Amino acid sequence: MITQTMVQPSFWIEVGIQIQKVRGLNLFKFTDDLQARLEVLIDRQKADLLTTEETSELAGITELDRIFTLMNARIIAES
């Protein structure tokens, strides 16, 4: 197991998360700003340009994305 420092996903609760109605279901989504930041960080990672702080930020956003994927899948499965 590799230990990795990350910005806690809860950091984005107030500013990076929205609930969006999709096909009658309320699903968790990133705000446009957080989605854009994720894409910038991914591009920087591909170019091997991430700072230590950006690596931690990317890890936190990625973990939040995994959480949303699981939660949204459950919402969809139970509908």
Coordinates of N, CA and C in Angstrom, one line a residue:
M1 N 0.8 -1.2 0.0 CA 0.0 0.0 0.0 C 0.9 1.2 0.0
I2 N 0.5 2.2 -0.8 CA 1.3 3.5 -0.9 C 0.5 4.5 -0.2
T3 N 1.2 5.2 0.7 CA 0.5 6.3 1.4 C 0.7 7.6 0.6
Q4 N -0.5 8.3 0.4 CA -0.4 9.5 -0.4 C -1.1 10.6 0.3
T5 N -0.5 11.8 0.3 CA -1.2 13.0 0.9 C -2.1 13.5 -0.1
M6 N -3.3 14.0 0.4 CA -4.3 14.6 -0.5 C -5.1 15.6 0.3
V7 N -5.6 16.5 -0.5 CA -6.6 17.5 0.0 C -7.8 16.7 0.3
Q8 N -8.4 16.9 1.4 CA -9.6 16.1 1.8 C -10.8 16.4 0.9
P9 N -11.5 15.4 0.4 CA -12.6 15.7 -0.5 C -13.6 16.6 0.1
S10 N -13.8 16.6 1.4 CA -14.8 17.5 2.0 C -14.4 19.0 1.8
F11 N -13.2 19.3 1.4 CA -12.8 20.7 1.2 C -13.7 21.3 0.1
W12 N -14.2 20.6 -0.8 CA -14.9 21.1 -1.9 C -16.4 21.1 -1.7
I13 N -16.9 20.7 -0.6 CA -18.3 20.5 -0.3 C -19.1 21.8 -0.6
E14 N -18.6 22.9 -0.1 CA -19.3 24.2 -0.3 C -19.2 24.8 -1.7
V15 N -18.0 24.6 -2.3 CA -17.8 25.4 -3.5 C -17.7 24.5 -4.8
G16 N -17.5 23.2 -4.7 CA -17.3 22.4 -5.9 C -18.3 21.4 -6.2
I17 N -19.4 21.4 -5.5 CA -20.3 20.3 -5.7 C -21.7 20.9 -5.9
Q18 N -22.4 20.2 -6.8 CA -23.8 20.6 -7.1 C -24.6 19.4 -7.3
I19 N -25.9 19.5 -7.1 CA -26.8 18.4 -7.4 C -27.6 18.8 -8.6
Q20 N -27.6 17.9 -9.6 CA -28.2 18.2 -10.9 C -29.2 17.1 -11.2
K21 N -30.4 17.6 -11.7 CA -31.4 16.6 -12.0 C -31.1 16.1 -13.4
V22 N -31.0 14.7 -13.5 CA -30.7 14.0 -14.8 C -31.7 12.9 -14.9
R23 N -32.5 13.0 -15.9 CA -33.6 12.0 -16.2 C -34.4 11.8 -14.9
G24 N -34.7 12.9 -14.2 CA -35.6 12.8 -13.1 C -34.9 12.4 -11.8
L25 N -33.6 12.2 -11.8 CA -32.8 11.8 -10.7 C -31.9 12.9 -10.2
N26 N -31.8 13.1 -8.9 CA -30.8 14.1 -8.4 C -29.5 13.4 -8.3
L27 N -28.5 13.8 -9.1 CA -27.2 13.2 -9.1 C -26.1 14.3 -8.6
F28 N -25.1 13.8 -8.0 CA -24.0 14.7 -7.6 C -23.0 14.9 -8.7
K29 N -22.7 16.2 -8.9 CA -21.8 16.6 -10.0 C -20.8 17.6 -9.5
F30 N -19.7 17.8 -10.2 CA -18.8 18.9 -10.0 C -19.3 20.1 -10.6
T31 N -19.0 21.3 -9.9 CA -19.4 22.5 -10.6 C -18.5 22.7 -11.8
D32 N -18.8 23.6 -12.7 CA -18.0 23.9 -13.8 C -16.5 24.2 -13.4
D33 N -16.4 25.0 -12.4 CA -15.1 25.5 -11.9 C -14.2 24.3 -11.5
L34 N -14.8 23.4 -10.7 CA -14.1 22.3 -10.2 C -13.7 21.3 -11.3
Q35 N -14.7 21.1 -12.2 CA -14.4 20.2 -13.4 C -13.3 20.8 -14.2
A36 N -13.2 22.1 -14.4 CA -12.2 22.7 -15.2 C -10.8 22.6 -14.5
R37 N -10.9 22.7 -13.1 CA -9.6 22.6 -12.4 C -9.1 21.1 -12.5
L38 N -10.0 20.2 -12.4 CA -9.6 18.8 -12.6 C -8.9 18.5 -13.9
E39 N -9.5 19.1 -15.0 CA -8.9 18.9 -16.3 C -7.6 19.6 -16.4
V40 N -7.4 20.7 -15.8 CA -6.1 21.4 -15.8 C -5.0 20.5 -15.1
L41 N -5.4 20.0 -13.9 CA -4.5 19.1 -13.2 C -4.1 17.9 -13.9
I42 N -5.1 17.3 -14.6 CA -4.8 16.1 -15.4 C -3.9 16.4 -16.5
D43 N -4.1 17.5 -17.2 CA -3.2 17.9 -18.3 C -1.8 18.2 -17.7
R44 N -1.7 18.8 -16.6 CA -0.4 19.1 -16.0 C 0.3 17.7 -15.6
Q45 N -0.5 16.8 -15.1 CA 0.0 15.5 -14.7 C 0.6 14.8 -15.9
K46 N -0.1 14.8 -17.0 CA 0.3 14.2 -18.3 C 1.6 14.8 -18.8
A47 N 1.8 16.1 -18.5 CA 3.0 16.8 -19.0 C 4.1 16.7 -17.9
D48 N 3.8 16.0 -16.8 CA 4.8 15.8 -15.7 C 5.2 17.2 -15.1
L49 N 4.2 18.0 -14.9 CA 4.4 19.4 -14.4 C 3.8 19.7 -13.1
L50 N 3.2 18.6 -12.4 CA 2.5 18.9 -11.2 C 3.4 19.2 -10.0
T51 N 3.0 20.2 -9.2 CA 3.8 20.5 -8.0 C 3.3 19.5 -6.9
T52 N 3.9 19.5 -5.8 CA 3.5 18.6 -4.7 C 2.1 19.0 -4.2
E53 N 1.8 20.3 -4.2 CA 0.5 20.7 -3.8 C -0.6 20.3 -4.8
E54 N -0.3 20.4 -6.1 CA -1.2 20.0 -7.1 C -1.4 18.5 -7.1
T55 N -0.4 17.8 -6.8 CA -0.6 16.3 -6.7 C -1.6 16.0 -5.6
S56 N -1.5 16.7 -4.4 CA -2.4 16.5 -3.3 C -3.8 16.9 -3.7
E57 N -3.9 18.0 -4.4 CA -5.2 18.5 -4.9 C -5.9 17.5 -5.8
L58 N -5.1 17.0 -6.8 CA -5.6 16.0 -7.8 C -6.0 14.8 -7.1
A59 N -5.3 14.3 -6.1 CA -5.7 13.1 -5.4 C -7.0 13.3 -4.7
G60 N -7.2 14.4 -4.1 CA -8.5 14.7 -3.4 C -9.7 14.8 -4.3
I61 N -9.5 15.5 -5.4 CA -10.6 15.6 -6.4 C -10.9 14.2 -7.0
T62 N -9.9 13.5 -7.3 CA -10.0 12.1 -7.8 C -10.8 11.2 -6.9
E63 N -10.5 11.3 -5.6 CA -11.2 10.5 -4.6 C -12.7 11.0 -4.5
L64 N -12.9 12.3 -4.6 CA -14.3 12.8 -4.6 C -15.0 12.3 -5.8
D65 N -14.4 12.2 -7.0 CA -15.0 11.7 -8.2 C -15.4 10.2 -8.0
R66 N -14.5 9.4 -7.3 CA -14.8 8.0 -7.1 C -16.1 7.9 -6.2
I67 N -16.1 8.8 -5.1 CA -17.2 8.8 -4.2 C -18.5 9.1 -5.0
F68 N -18.5 10.1 -5.8 CA -19.7 10.5 -6.6 C -20.1 9.4 -7.5
T69 N -19.2 8.8 -8.1 CA -19.5 7.7 -9.1 C -20.2 6.6 -8.3
L70 N -19.8 6.2 -7.2 CA -20.4 5.2 -6.4 C -21.8 5.6 -5.9
M71 N -21.9 6.8 -5.4 CA -23.2 7.3 -4.9 C -24.2 7.5 -6.0
N72 N -23.8 8.0 -7.2 CA -24.7 8.2 -8.3 C -25.1 6.8 -8.9
A73 N -24.2 5.8 -8.9 CA -24.6 4.5 -9.3 C -25.6 3.9 -8.4
R74 N -25.5 4.1 -7.1 CA -26.5 3.6 -6.2 C -27.9 4.3 -6.4
I75 N -27.8 5.6 -6.6 CA -29.1 6.3 -6.8 C -29.8 5.8 -8.1
I76 N -29.0 5.6 -9.1 CA -29.5 5.1 -10.4 C -30.1 3.7 -10.2
A77 N -29.3 2.8 -9.5 CA -29.7 1.4 -9.3 C -31.0 1.3 -8.5
E78 N -31.2 2.2 -7.6 CA -32.4 2.2 -6.7 C -33.6 2.8 -7.3
S79 N -33.4 3.5 -8.5 CA -34.6 4.2 -9.0 C -35.5 3.3 -9.8

